[in-house]
Structure formats: C-alpha cells, structure tokens
Amino acid sequence: MTMLDVKNLSLSFGNTNILQDVTFSVEKGEMLAIVGESGSGKSLTALSCLGLQPANAKVNGSISFGGKELITTADFKKLRGKNISMIFQEPMTALNPLHTIGKQIGEMLAVEDKGRIAELLEQVGLAKFKDRLNAYPHELSGGERQRVMIAMAIADEPDLLIADEPTTAVDVTIQAKILKLLKDLQKSMNMGMIFITHDLTIVRQMAERVAVMYRGEIVEQGKVSEIFASPQHSYTKKLLASEPKGDPLPIPADAKIIIECKNLKVYFPIKTGLLRHVSDYIKAVDDISVTLAEGSTLGIVGESGSGKTTLGFALLRLIKSDGKIIFLGESIDKLKTKAIRPLRSKMQLVFQDPYSSLNPRMRVRQIIEEGMLVHWPDKKPAEREAEIDQILQEVGLPLEVKDRYPHEFSGGQRQRISIARAMVLKPALVVLDEPTSALDLSVQAQIIDLLKAFQKTRGLSYLFISHDLRVIRAIAQNLIVMRNGKIMEQGKTGEIFKNPQHEYTRTLIDAAFLRD
C-alpha cells in the first residue's frame, strides 16, 4: 500500500530552482534511501514532505499521504508526529538544551505519561535513563542523544519515519547500533521509512529501494541490488566509484624517523569538594609510545573520547604532557614556547571542520600568507605571492580565489584551503585531525588523493586521526587503535584489517564495514 506519493515536486526561491520534478513513493513497511552529495536537495525534499520548507520557498507539484493531497490543503500539521515523523541530523541542535529529556519526549505525547516515556526509552536502548528523566541533553553522549531523538520520533507510532543523516555525527560503533535500532523498529512497527544519507555502505545494508539525487533532481531510482549492480546514470556511477580506494604509498627504504614519543602521558585532573582538591585524573593519553618515519602515514583510530586528538596535540606540544618527544632528532618535550617556535613551521595541523578553523574575516590570500609572515618575515611580498600561487595550484584551486572569503566555498574547497595553509610552510610533519569526516564521499576521495600526491612529491609524514576506517585503509601504512587513552593494537594497516587481534579492533572493523 502506497503511503507517501510525491509527484513532480518543484521548489524555488525567486527565480532559482532548487528541486525539479522530484517523483517517488514509499509503501508501508518499506525503506527508501535517498542518496546524493551535500546540496543535492535531499533534506529539502524531506522537509517539504512535512511542510517544513522555508517560508519564502515556492512549492509546486503533488505530495499526498494516504491518498490525501497535502500541498493544496496545507494539512501537514495534522500529520506531523502522529503519521509522519522525522529524525534530524544533529541531535544536539535539534534537542532543547533547557529542557530535560523526559519533558521533550513527553511533549510528543498527548498526555505526559512517565510510564510511556520510560517504555520508549527502553525501546530505544536507554533503559538506564528510565529513572533519570530529569537529565539534560548535554549530559548524554552523541549516540544517546540520537536515541532520544528516535524515541521522540516514534512516540506516536507514526506510519512513516524520515531519518535525515541520523548517523553522521556519531562514531562507527555507535552508527552500527543506531542503524540496527532503526531497522528493528521499522520491522516491529511496520513503518515506512525514508533514509537520507551520502554513505552508500549504509544504503546497501538498510534499504530496499534507492533514489539518487543530483542538483535537485532524482536522476535514477530502483531496487538497491539493481542500481548497485548496474547503475545507468553517470552521476550514480561516480558515487559508486567515489569511496576512497587504492593502497597507501610505499615507505622509502632509507626513511629517517621524523617524530617519536616514549611513555607519553596526558592526565587531566578531576577536582572535587569545596577546596577543589584533585581527587582523580582523566587519563586521556596513558603511557603511549609511537614512531613515525619520513614519507609515511600513521593512522590513529578509535571512538570519540579515546584520546586520538589529545595524542596529536601532545606530539605537537600544543598541550602539556609527560614523556619523551623527539622531533627531527631533537628532544622537544622540555622546550619552552619561545624555543619551540622556530620548529612550528615544520609541524602543521589540519583541523576537522575547515569552516570554523578559517578566519571568516580574512581572504584566502591572507589566510595562506599568515604563517609565512610569522616564519619567513624576510621574504619579499612578490616571493610570498609566488608561493601562494604555487600552493593554490597544487591543491587544485584557481588563482582567482585569492580574494574571496571562506564562506564563498564548498566544504571540500575550504578543506583544500586549510591544506594549502599548512603545506605552504613546507612542513615535515602534518597532523590531520578528522580532515574528511565532514565531507561527502566523492570529496573525501579527492582530499585523500591530494594528500597522497603531497606525500609522494615532498616525502611528508602524516599523523592521520580518524574514526573512518575506509579512509585510513587508503592512506595509512601503519595503524594504532586507541581506547580510553591506551593503545589496544598497533601494526601494519593491512595486517590489522585482515587479522585483528583485539576484540575492540574487530568491533571497529565490523562496524565500519557493517559486517554482521
């Protein structure tokens, strides 16, 4: 039985068309995946099905639910929550930080029933919060917040659930649990579901049918097995080929050691009581020793809170630590700020979110030039300009972008600017902190290829922090798996992927590739 039927849906802002002739349907108990890159119109299509598109948007076409036309009658309010419900991408911004989780789930019910709220929490795997309904969103982890969102969405037992990128903000192990929960809920409640994602691995695992969106249009749709086996549209073929592939570059035989640490520790004190005495420590990095050779990449994987980023920051001497750190043959763990400053040009950092790491008030030229002004003050303006031109060409950006601001670029372009800012100083070591996690699959592949090209031509060493094992497999020769500040397993990447020794590593790999 067809529940939702969308025909020739078009949406525009003024003279700009955003959605064009979007047509699809969802049957009861069926899961339809809508895939495409950022900006393809996936989320706007979902919002339109609930009448939640921006007020200044002009909508044409047909959206009917249960045979009843919605666009002309504007009857969306009667359906929201009760018949059609939605899970948003980022639970921290979707949940009200001022209200308890009990109150927010209760708002979805006609009468705030604590018994029903507790039942919903148990249904989504949060039984431990049944007696903690007064907890606030910030007291929960990312995965727990997403489960609260799911509890709110299923409170009125809707016929259709729309899940908009519900796992992009969580780690792979949490992702696997959320996906299993959604699949189980769909089967037990016989719900229809629209699953919006850019991750094709999830589509293979979850959906019966898939619709591929590109620039506001559905360019191809059909059974998942058929689309994946024989894609017809060029964009679908591009998406299927866009996952980071290939093997890491070979490490030079005579490679020298760029950086190493011995028994590195980063402990954060826990202060309690009226006088704030130290009662215990959070052991973010707990007695870790690693070595990174010239021209090689060391991948660091693990869940959020495992200590990956803290380890990277400690090696760069950006936070205090105990233990030995040797960089380019020199012990730097005891150096003062002034003494370590000359080495900063040789150790660079690329952050996870390029939008927040780039100064919005500076043009691209100024962003790239800033480091040169600090480390190469004697260079003439013409020389600096030549360096800027060269690095922009190397990262694949046209020279005319120099006078533009960060907000004028896509996420992938902003990350290229971040990489250019780091590479222009000709570093020996670059720490990459989740540099691809905020990007679409096709853009991820481009960034990995770019980083490999720099490594090949310059002999760069990378410390690559990520929870995405598919990216790590494509770039890192060696791998360490972290959990709770400790190394669970380390060795050559290929060997660990083929034969993981630690149970936690096996869990990560199974979750990353959605193995049963």
Coordinates of C-alpha atoms in Angstrom, one line a residue:
M1 CA 0.0 0.0 0.0
T2 CA 1.5 3.4 -1.0
M3 CA 1.6 5.8 1.9
L4 CA 3.5 8.7 0.6
D5 CA 3.3 9.6 -3.1
V6 CA 5.4 12.6 -4.4
K7 CA 4.9 13.6 -8.0
N8 CA 6.7 16.4 -9.9
L9 CA 7.7 18.2 -6.8
S10 CA 9.4 21.5 -7.6
L11 CA 10.7 24.1 -5.1
S12 CA 12.2 27.5 -5.9
F13 CA 13.4 30.7 -4.2
G14 CA 12.6 33.5 -6.5
N15 CA 13.9 32.6 -10.0
T16 CA 16.2 29.9 -8.6
N17 CA 15.0 26.3 -8.9
I18 CA 16.2 24.1 -6.1
L19 CA 14.1 21.0 -6.6
Q20 CA 12.8 20.0 -10.1
D21 CA 10.2 17.4 -10.9
V22 CA 11.0 15.1 -7.9
T23 CA 8.9 12.0 -8.1
F24 CA 9.0 8.9 -5.7
S25 CA 6.7 6.9 -3.4
V26 CA 7.1 5.0 -0.2
E27 CA 5.0 1.9 0.7
K28 CA 4.0 0.7 4.2
G29 CA 6.9 -1.2 5.8
E30 CA 9.3 -0.2 3.0
M31 CA 12.6 1.7 3.4
L32 CA 13.6 4.1 0.6
A33 CA 17.1 5.6 0.7
I34 CA 17.7 9.0 -0.9
V35 CA 21.4 9.5 -1.6
G36 CA 23.4 12.3 -3.0
E37 CA 26.1 14.8 -2.1
S38 CA 25.6 17.9 0.1
G39 CA 23.4 20.4 -1.8
S40 CA 21.7 17.9 -3.9
G41 CA 18.3 18.6 -2.3
K42 CA 17.9 15.5 -0.1
S43 CA 17.0 17.3 3.1
L44 CA 14.8 19.9 1.4
T45 CA 12.8 17.2 -0.2
A46 CA 12.2 15.6 3.2
L47 CA 11.3 18.9 4.8
S48 CA 8.8 19.6 2.0
C49 CA 7.1 16.3 2.8
L50 CA 6.3 17.7 6.2
G51 CA 5.5 21.2 5.0
L52 CA 8.6 22.5 6.8
Q53 CA 10.4 24.1 3.8
P54 CA 11.5 27.8 4.2
A55 CA 8.5 30.2 4.3
N56 CA 9.8 32.1 1.2
A57 CA 10.0 28.9 -0.9
K58 CA 7.5 28.4 -3.7
V59 CA 6.3 24.8 -4.0
N60 CA 4.6 23.1 -6.9
G61 CA 3.6 19.6 -7.7
S62 CA 1.9 17.0 -5.6
I63 CA 2.5 15.4 -2.2
S64 CA -0.1 13.0 -1.0
F65 CA -0.2 10.8 2.1
G66 CA -2.7 8.0 2.4
G67 CA -4.4 9.3 -0.8
K68 CA -4.9 12.8 0.6
E69 CA -3.3 15.8 -1.2
L70 CA -1.2 17.9 1.2
I71 CA 0.2 20.9 -0.8
T72 CA -3.1 22.4 -1.8
T73 CA -4.9 21.6 1.5
A74 CA -1.9 22.6 3.7
D75 CA -2.9 19.8 6.1
F76 CA 0.7 19.0 7.2
K77 CA 0.2 19.9 10.9
K78 CA -2.3 17.2 11.4
L79 CA 0.2 14.6 10.2
R80 CA 3.4 15.7 11.9
G81 CA 4.4 13.4 14.7
K82 CA 1.3 11.3 14.5
N83 CA 1.5 10.0 10.9
I84 CA 4.9 11.3 9.7
S85 CA 7.8 11.9 12.0
M86 CA 11.4 13.0 11.4
I87 CA 14.8 12.4 13.0
F88 CA 17.3 15.2 12.3
Q89 CA 21.0 15.0 11.6
E90 CA 22.5 16.8 14.6
P91 CA 20.7 15.8 17.9
M92 CA 22.5 18.4 20.0
T93 CA 20.9 21.3 18.0
A94 CA 17.6 19.5 17.5
L95 CA 17.1 19.0 21.2
N96 CA 16.3 21.9 23.5
P97 CA 19.2 22.3 25.9
L98 CA 17.0 24.0 28.5
H99 CA 14.5 21.0 28.8
T100 CA 15.1 17.6 30.3
I101 CA 14.9 14.5 28.1
G102 CA 11.7 13.4 29.9
K103 CA 10.0 16.7 29.2
Q104 CA 11.0 16.7 25.5
I105 CA 9.8 13.1 24.9
G106 CA 6.6 13.9 26.9
E107 CA 5.9 16.8 24.6
M108 CA 5.3 14.3 21.8
L109 CA 2.5 12.6 23.7
A110 CA -1.0 13.9 24.2
V111 CA -0.6 13.4 28.0
E112 CA 2.8 13.3 29.6
D113 CA 2.9 9.7 30.8
K114 CA 6.1 8.8 32.7
G115 CA 5.3 5.1 32.2
R116 CA 5.1 5.6 28.4
I117 CA 8.3 7.7 28.4
A118 CA 10.1 5.0 30.3
E119 CA 8.8 2.4 27.8
L120 CA 10.1 4.5 24.9
L121 CA 13.5 4.9 26.4
E122 CA 13.7 1.2 26.9
Q123 CA 12.6 0.6 23.3
V124 CA 15.5 2.7 22.0
G125 CA 18.1 1.1 24.3
L126 CA 18.2 3.8 27.0
A127 CA 16.7 1.7 29.9
K128 CA 19.3 3.2 32.2
F129 CA 17.6 6.6 31.8
K130 CA 14.2 5.4 32.9
D131 CA 14.8 6.7 36.4
R132 CA 16.8 9.8 35.1
L133 CA 14.1 11.6 33.1
N134 CA 15.4 14.9 34.6
A135 CA 18.7 14.5 32.7
Y136 CA 19.6 17.3 30.1
P137 CA 20.9 16.7 26.6
H138 CA 24.4 17.9 27.4
E139 CA 24.6 15.1 30.0
L140 CA 24.2 12.4 27.3
S141 CA 26.7 11.2 24.6
G142 CA 26.1 11.8 20.9
G143 CA 24.7 8.3 20.5
E144 CA 22.4 8.6 23.5
R145 CA 21.1 12.0 22.2
Q146 CA 20.3 10.4 18.9
R147 CA 18.4 7.6 20.6
V148 CA 16.3 10.3 22.5
M149 CA 15.5 11.8 19.1
I150 CA 14.4 8.4 17.9
A151 CA 12.2 7.9 21.0
M152 CA 10.6 11.3 20.3
A153 CA 10.0 10.4 16.7
I154 CA 8.3 7.0 17.4
A155 CA 6.3 8.2 20.4
D156 CA 3.1 8.4 18.5
E157 CA 3.9 5.3 16.4
P158 CA 4.0 7.0 13.1
D159 CA 3.3 5.3 9.8
L160 CA 6.3 7.0 8.1
L161 CA 9.6 7.9 9.6
I162 CA 12.1 10.2 7.8
A163 CA 15.7 9.8 9.0
D164 CA 17.9 12.7 7.8
E165 CA 21.6 11.6 8.0
P166 CA 21.0 10.2 11.6
T167 CA 24.5 8.7 12.0
T168 CA 26.9 11.3 10.5
A169 CA 27.7 12.8 13.9
V170 CA 28.5 9.5 15.7
D171 CA 31.3 7.0 15.7
V172 CA 31.2 3.9 13.6
T173 CA 30.4 1.6 16.5
I174 CA 27.5 3.9 17.6
Q175 CA 26.5 4.2 14.0
A176 CA 26.1 0.4 13.7
K177 CA 23.9 0.3 16.9
I178 CA 21.7 3.2 15.7
L179 CA 21.2 1.6 12.2
K180 CA 20.3 -1.8 13.8
L181 CA 17.9 0.0 16.2
L182 CA 16.1 1.8 13.3
K183 CA 15.9 -1.4 11.2
D184 CA 14.5 -3.3 14.2
L185 CA 11.9 -0.5 15.0
Q186 CA 10.9 -0.4 11.3
K187 CA 10.2 -4.1 11.2
S188 CA 8.5 -4.3 14.6
M189 CA 6.2 -1.3 13.9
N190 CA 5.9 -2.0 10.2
M191 CA 6.8 1.6 9.4
G192 CA 7.7 3.1 6.1
M193 CA 11.0 4.9 6.2
I194 CA 12.9 7.4 4.1
F195 CA 16.6 7.2 5.0
I196 CA 18.6 10.2 3.8
T197 CA 22.4 9.6 3.5
H198 CA 25.5 10.1 1.4
D199 CA 27.0 6.8 2.7
L200 CA 26.4 4.0 0.1
T201 CA 27.5 1.3 2.5
I202 CA 24.5 2.2 4.7
V203 CA 22.2 2.1 1.7
R204 CA 23.4 -1.5 0.8
Q205 CA 22.7 -2.6 4.4
M206 CA 19.4 -0.8 5.1
A207 CA 17.2 -0.1 2.1
E208 CA 15.1 -2.0 -0.4
R209 CA 14.9 0.9 -2.9
V210 CA 17.2 3.9 -3.6
A211 CA 16.7 7.2 -5.2
V212 CA 19.8 9.1 -6.4
M213 CA 19.6 12.9 -6.3
Y214 CA 21.8 15.4 -8.2
R215 CA 21.3 19.1 -8.3
G216 CA 17.7 19.0 -7.2
E217 CA 16.6 16.1 -9.4
I218 CA 16.2 12.4 -9.0
V219 CA 18.4 11.1 -11.7
E220 CA 17.9 7.4 -11.0
Q221 CA 15.9 5.1 -8.7
G222 CA 15.0 1.5 -8.3
K223 CA 15.9 -1.6 -6.3
V224 CA 19.2 -1.3 -4.4
S225 CA 20.5 -4.5 -5.8
E226 CA 19.8 -3.5 -9.4
I227 CA 21.2 0.1 -9.0
F228 CA 24.4 -1.1 -7.4
A229 CA 24.9 -3.9 -9.8
S230 CA 24.1 -1.9 -13.0
P231 CA 23.9 1.9 -12.5
Q232 CA 22.7 3.7 -15.6
H233 CA 23.3 7.4 -14.8
S234 CA 26.8 8.8 -14.9
Y235 CA 26.3 10.5 -11.5
T236 CA 25.3 7.2 -9.9
K237 CA 28.4 5.6 -11.4
K238 CA 30.5 8.4 -10.0
L239 CA 29.0 8.0 -6.5
L240 CA 29.6 4.2 -6.5
A241 CA 33.3 4.8 -7.5
S242 CA 33.9 7.7 -5.1
E243 CA 34.8 5.7 -2.0
P244 CA 38.5 6.3 -1.0
K245 CA 40.3 3.5 -2.8
G246 CA 43.8 2.3 -3.5
D247 CA 46.7 1.4 -1.2
P248 CA 49.0 3.6 0.8
L249 CA 52.2 4.7 -0.8
P250 CA 55.3 2.6 -0.1
I251 CA 57.6 3.9 2.7
P252 CA 61.1 4.7 1.5
A253 CA 63.6 2.1 2.5
D254 CA 66.0 4.7 3.9
A255 CA 63.3 6.7 5.7
K256 CA 64.5 8.5 8.8
I257 CA 62.4 9.0 11.9
I258 CA 60.5 12.3 11.9
I259 CA 58.9 12.1 15.3
E260 CA 58.7 9.6 18.1
C261 CA 57.4 9.6 21.7
K262 CA 58.1 7.3 24.6
N263 CA 55.8 6.7 27.5
L264 CA 53.7 9.8 26.7
K265 CA 51.0 10.7 29.2
V266 CA 48.4 13.4 29.3
Y267 CA 46.3 13.4 32.5
F268 CA 43.6 15.9 33.2
P269 CA 42.9 16.4 37.0
I270 CA 39.4 15.9 38.4
K271 CA 38.8 18.5 41.2
T272 CA 36.1 17.9 43.8
G273 CA 35.0 19.4 47.1
L274 CA 34.8 22.9 48.4
L275 CA 38.5 23.5 48.1
R276 CA 38.7 21.8 44.7
H277 CA 41.3 19.2 45.7
V278 CA 42.4 16.8 42.9
S279 CA 40.6 13.5 43.6
D280 CA 41.4 11.6 40.4
Y281 CA 42.7 12.0 36.8
I282 CA 41.2 11.5 33.4
K283 CA 43.9 9.5 31.6
A284 CA 43.4 10.9 28.1
V285 CA 46.8 9.5 26.9
D286 CA 48.1 6.8 29.1
D287 CA 51.7 5.6 28.6
I288 CA 51.8 5.6 24.8
S289 CA 54.9 5.1 22.6
V290 CA 54.8 5.7 18.8
T291 CA 57.2 6.2 15.9
L292 CA 56.6 8.0 12.6
A293 CA 59.0 7.7 9.7
E294 CA 59.6 10.1 6.8
G295 CA 57.1 9.7 3.9
S296 CA 54.8 7.5 6.0
T297 CA 51.3 7.8 7.5
L298 CA 50.4 6.6 10.9
G299 CA 46.6 6.2 11.3
I300 CA 45.0 6.7 14.7
V301 CA 41.5 5.2 15.1
G302 CA 39.1 4.9 17.9
E303 CA 35.8 6.2 19.2
S304 CA 35.2 9.7 20.5
G305 CA 37.0 10.2 23.8
S306 CA 39.6 7.5 23.1
G307 CA 42.4 10.1 23.2
K308 CA 43.2 10.4 19.4
T309 CA 43.2 14.2 19.2
T310 CA 44.9 14.6 22.6
L311 CA 47.8 12.4 21.4
G312 CA 48.1 14.5 18.2
F313 CA 48.1 17.8 20.2
A314 CA 50.6 16.5 22.7
L315 CA 53.0 15.4 20.0
L316 CA 52.8 19.0 18.5
R317 CA 53.4 20.4 22.1
L318 CA 50.1 22.2 22.0
I319 CA 49.1 20.7 25.4
K320 CA 51.1 19.7 28.4
S321 CA 52.3 16.1 28.6
D322 CA 54.8 13.9 30.4
G323 CA 57.2 11.6 28.5
K324 CA 59.8 11.9 25.8
I325 CA 59.0 13.6 22.4
I326 CA 61.8 13.7 19.8
F327 CA 61.2 15.7 16.6
L328 CA 63.7 15.7 13.7
G329 CA 66.3 14.3 16.1
E330 CA 65.8 16.9 18.8
S331 CA 64.1 16.4 22.1
I332 CA 61.3 18.9 22.4
D333 CA 59.3 17.8 25.4
K334 CA 61.1 20.2 27.7
L335 CA 61.4 23.2 25.4
K336 CA 59.8 26.4 26.3
T337 CA 57.3 28.2 24.0
K338 CA 60.0 30.6 22.6
A339 CA 62.4 27.7 21.9
I340 CA 59.9 25.6 20.1
R341 CA 58.5 28.4 17.9
P342 CA 61.2 28.0 15.2
L343 CA 60.1 24.4 14.8
R344 CA 56.4 25.3 14.3
S345 CA 56.8 25.7 10.5
K346 CA 57.9 22.1 10.3
M347 CA 54.9 20.7 12.2
Q348 CA 51.5 21.7 10.9
L349 CA 47.9 20.9 11.8
V350 CA 44.8 20.5 9.6
F351 CA 41.5 20.5 11.6
Q352 CA 38.3 18.6 11.2
D353 CA 36.0 21.5 10.4
P354 CA 37.6 23.9 7.9
Y355 CA 34.8 26.4 8.2
S356 CA 35.5 27.0 11.9
S357 CA 39.3 26.8 11.5
L358 CA 39.4 29.5 8.8
N359 CA 39.1 33.1 9.8
P360 CA 35.9 34.4 8.2
R361 CA 37.2 38.0 8.1
M362 CA 40.3 37.1 6.1
R363 CA 40.6 36.5 2.4
V364 CA 42.2 33.3 1.1
R365 CA 45.4 35.2 0.3
Q366 CA 45.7 36.4 3.9
I367 CA 44.9 33.0 5.4
I368 CA 47.7 31.3 3.4
E369 CA 50.1 34.2 3.9
E370 CA 49.7 34.5 7.7
G371 CA 52.1 31.6 8.5
M372 CA 54.7 33.0 6.1
L373 CA 54.6 36.4 7.8
V374 CA 55.4 34.7 11.1
H375 CA 58.0 32.2 10.0
W376 CA 59.5 33.9 6.9
P377 CA 59.4 37.6 7.8
D378 CA 62.3 38.4 5.4
K379 CA 60.6 37.2 2.3
K380 CA 59.6 39.9 -0.1
P381 CA 55.9 40.4 -1.0
A382 CA 56.4 39.2 -4.5
E383 CA 58.1 36.0 -3.2
R384 CA 55.2 35.3 -0.9
E385 CA 52.7 35.9 -3.7
A386 CA 54.5 33.4 -5.8
E387 CA 54.4 30.8 -3.0
I388 CA 50.6 31.4 -2.6
D389 CA 50.1 30.9 -6.4
Q390 CA 52.1 27.7 -6.4
I391 CA 50.3 26.1 -3.4
L392 CA 46.9 27.0 -4.7
Q393 CA 47.7 25.3 -8.0
E394 CA 49.0 22.3 -6.1
V395 CA 45.7 21.9 -4.1
G396 CA 43.7 22.3 -7.2
L397 CA 42.2 25.8 -6.7
P398 CA 42.2 28.6 -9.4
L399 CA 44.2 31.7 -8.6
E400 CA 41.2 33.9 -8.7
V401 CA 40.1 32.5 -5.3
K402 CA 42.8 34.5 -3.5
D403 CA 40.5 37.5 -2.9
R404 CA 37.5 35.5 -1.8
Y405 CA 36.3 34.7 1.8
P406 CA 35.8 31.2 3.3
H407 CA 32.0 31.4 3.3
E408 CA 32.1 31.6 -0.5
F409 CA 33.4 28.0 -0.9
S410 CA 32.1 24.5 -0.5
G411 CA 33.3 22.2 2.3
G412 CA 35.8 20.4 0.1
Q413 CA 37.2 23.7 -1.2
R414 CA 37.6 25.1 2.3
Q415 CA 39.5 21.9 3.3
R416 CA 41.8 22.5 0.3
I417 CA 42.4 26.0 1.6
S418 CA 43.3 24.6 5.0
I419 CA 45.7 22.1 3.5
A420 CA 47.3 24.9 1.4
R421 CA 47.7 27.0 4.6
A422 CA 49.6 24.1 6.2
M423 CA 51.6 23.0 3.1
V424 CA 52.9 26.4 2.1
L425 CA 55.3 26.3 5.0
K426 CA 56.9 23.1 3.7
P427 CA 56.4 21.1 6.9
A428 CA 58.0 17.7 7.6
L429 CA 55.0 16.5 9.7
V430 CA 51.3 17.2 9.3
V431 CA 48.7 16.1 11.9
L432 CA 45.4 15.7 10.2
D433 CA 42.5 15.6 12.7
E434 CA 39.5 14.0 11.1
P435 CA 40.1 16.1 7.8
T436 CA 37.4 14.2 5.8
S437 CA 34.7 13.4 8.3
A438 CA 32.6 16.5 7.4
L439 CA 32.8 15.8 3.6
D440 CA 30.9 13.8 1.1
L441 CA 32.4 10.5 -0.2
S442 CA 33.4 11.9 -3.6
V443 CA 35.1 14.9 -1.9
Q444 CA 36.8 12.6 0.6
A445 CA 38.4 10.6 -2.2
Q446 CA 39.7 13.8 -3.8
I447 CA 41.2 15.0 -0.5
I448 CA 42.9 11.6 0.1
D449 CA 44.3 11.7 -3.4
L450 CA 45.6 15.2 -2.8
L451 CA 47.3 14.2 0.4
K452 CA 48.9 11.2 -1.3
A453 CA 50.2 13.5 -4.0
F454 CA 51.9 15.8 -1.5
Q455 CA 53.3 12.8 0.3
K456 CA 54.8 11.4 -2.9
T457 CA 56.4 14.7 -4.1
R458 CA 57.5 16.1 -0.7
G459 CA 58.2 13.0 1.4
L460 CA 55.7 14.2 4.0
S461 CA 54.8 12.4 7.2
Y462 CA 51.2 12.3 8.3
L463 CA 49.6 11.6 11.6
F464 CA 46.1 10.8 10.4
I465 CA 43.4 10.9 13.1
S466 CA 40.1 9.4 12.1
H467 CA 37.2 7.1 13.0
D468 CA 36.6 6.2 9.3
L469 CA 38.5 3.0 8.7
R470 CA 37.8 3.1 4.9
V471 CA 39.8 6.4 4.7
I472 CA 42.6 5.0 6.9
R473 CA 42.9 1.9 4.8
A474 CA 43.5 4.0 1.7
I475 CA 46.3 6.3 3.1
A476 CA 47.9 4.8 6.3
Q477 CA 50.8 2.3 6.1
N478 CA 50.7 1.8 9.9
L479 CA 47.8 1.9 12.4
I480 CA 47.2 2.3 16.1
V481 CA 43.9 1.5 17.7
M482 CA 43.1 3.6 20.8
R483 CA 40.5 3.2 23.5
N484 CA 40.3 5.1 26.8
G485 CA 43.8 6.6 26.3
K486 CA 45.6 3.3 25.7
I487 CA 46.7 1.5 22.6
M488 CA 44.7 -1.6 22.1
E489 CA 46.5 -2.8 19.0
Q490 CA 49.2 -1.4 16.6
G491 CA 51.0 -2.6 13.5
K492 CA 50.8 -2.5 9.7
T493 CA 47.4 -1.4 8.5
G494 CA 46.8 -4.2 6.0
E495 CA 47.7 -6.9 8.6
I496 CA 45.4 -5.4 11.2
F497 CA 42.5 -5.2 8.8
K498 CA 43.0 -8.8 7.6
N499 CA 43.6 -10.3 11.1
P500 CA 42.7 -8.0 14.0
Q501 CA 44.0 -9.4 17.3
H502 CA 42.0 -7.4 19.8
E503 CA 38.2 -7.7 20.2
Y504 CA 37.8 -3.9 20.2
T505 CA 39.6 -3.7 16.8
R506 CA 37.3 -6.4 15.4
T507 CA 34.3 -4.5 16.7
L508 CA 35.5 -1.3 15.0
I509 CA 36.2 -3.0 11.6
D510 CA 32.8 -4.8 11.7
A511 CA 31.0 -1.6 12.4
A512 CA 32.9 0.4 9.8
F513 CA 32.0 -2.0 7.0
L514 CA 28.6 -3.0 8.5
R515 CA 29.5 -6.7 8.8
D516 CA 27.2 -9.0 10.6

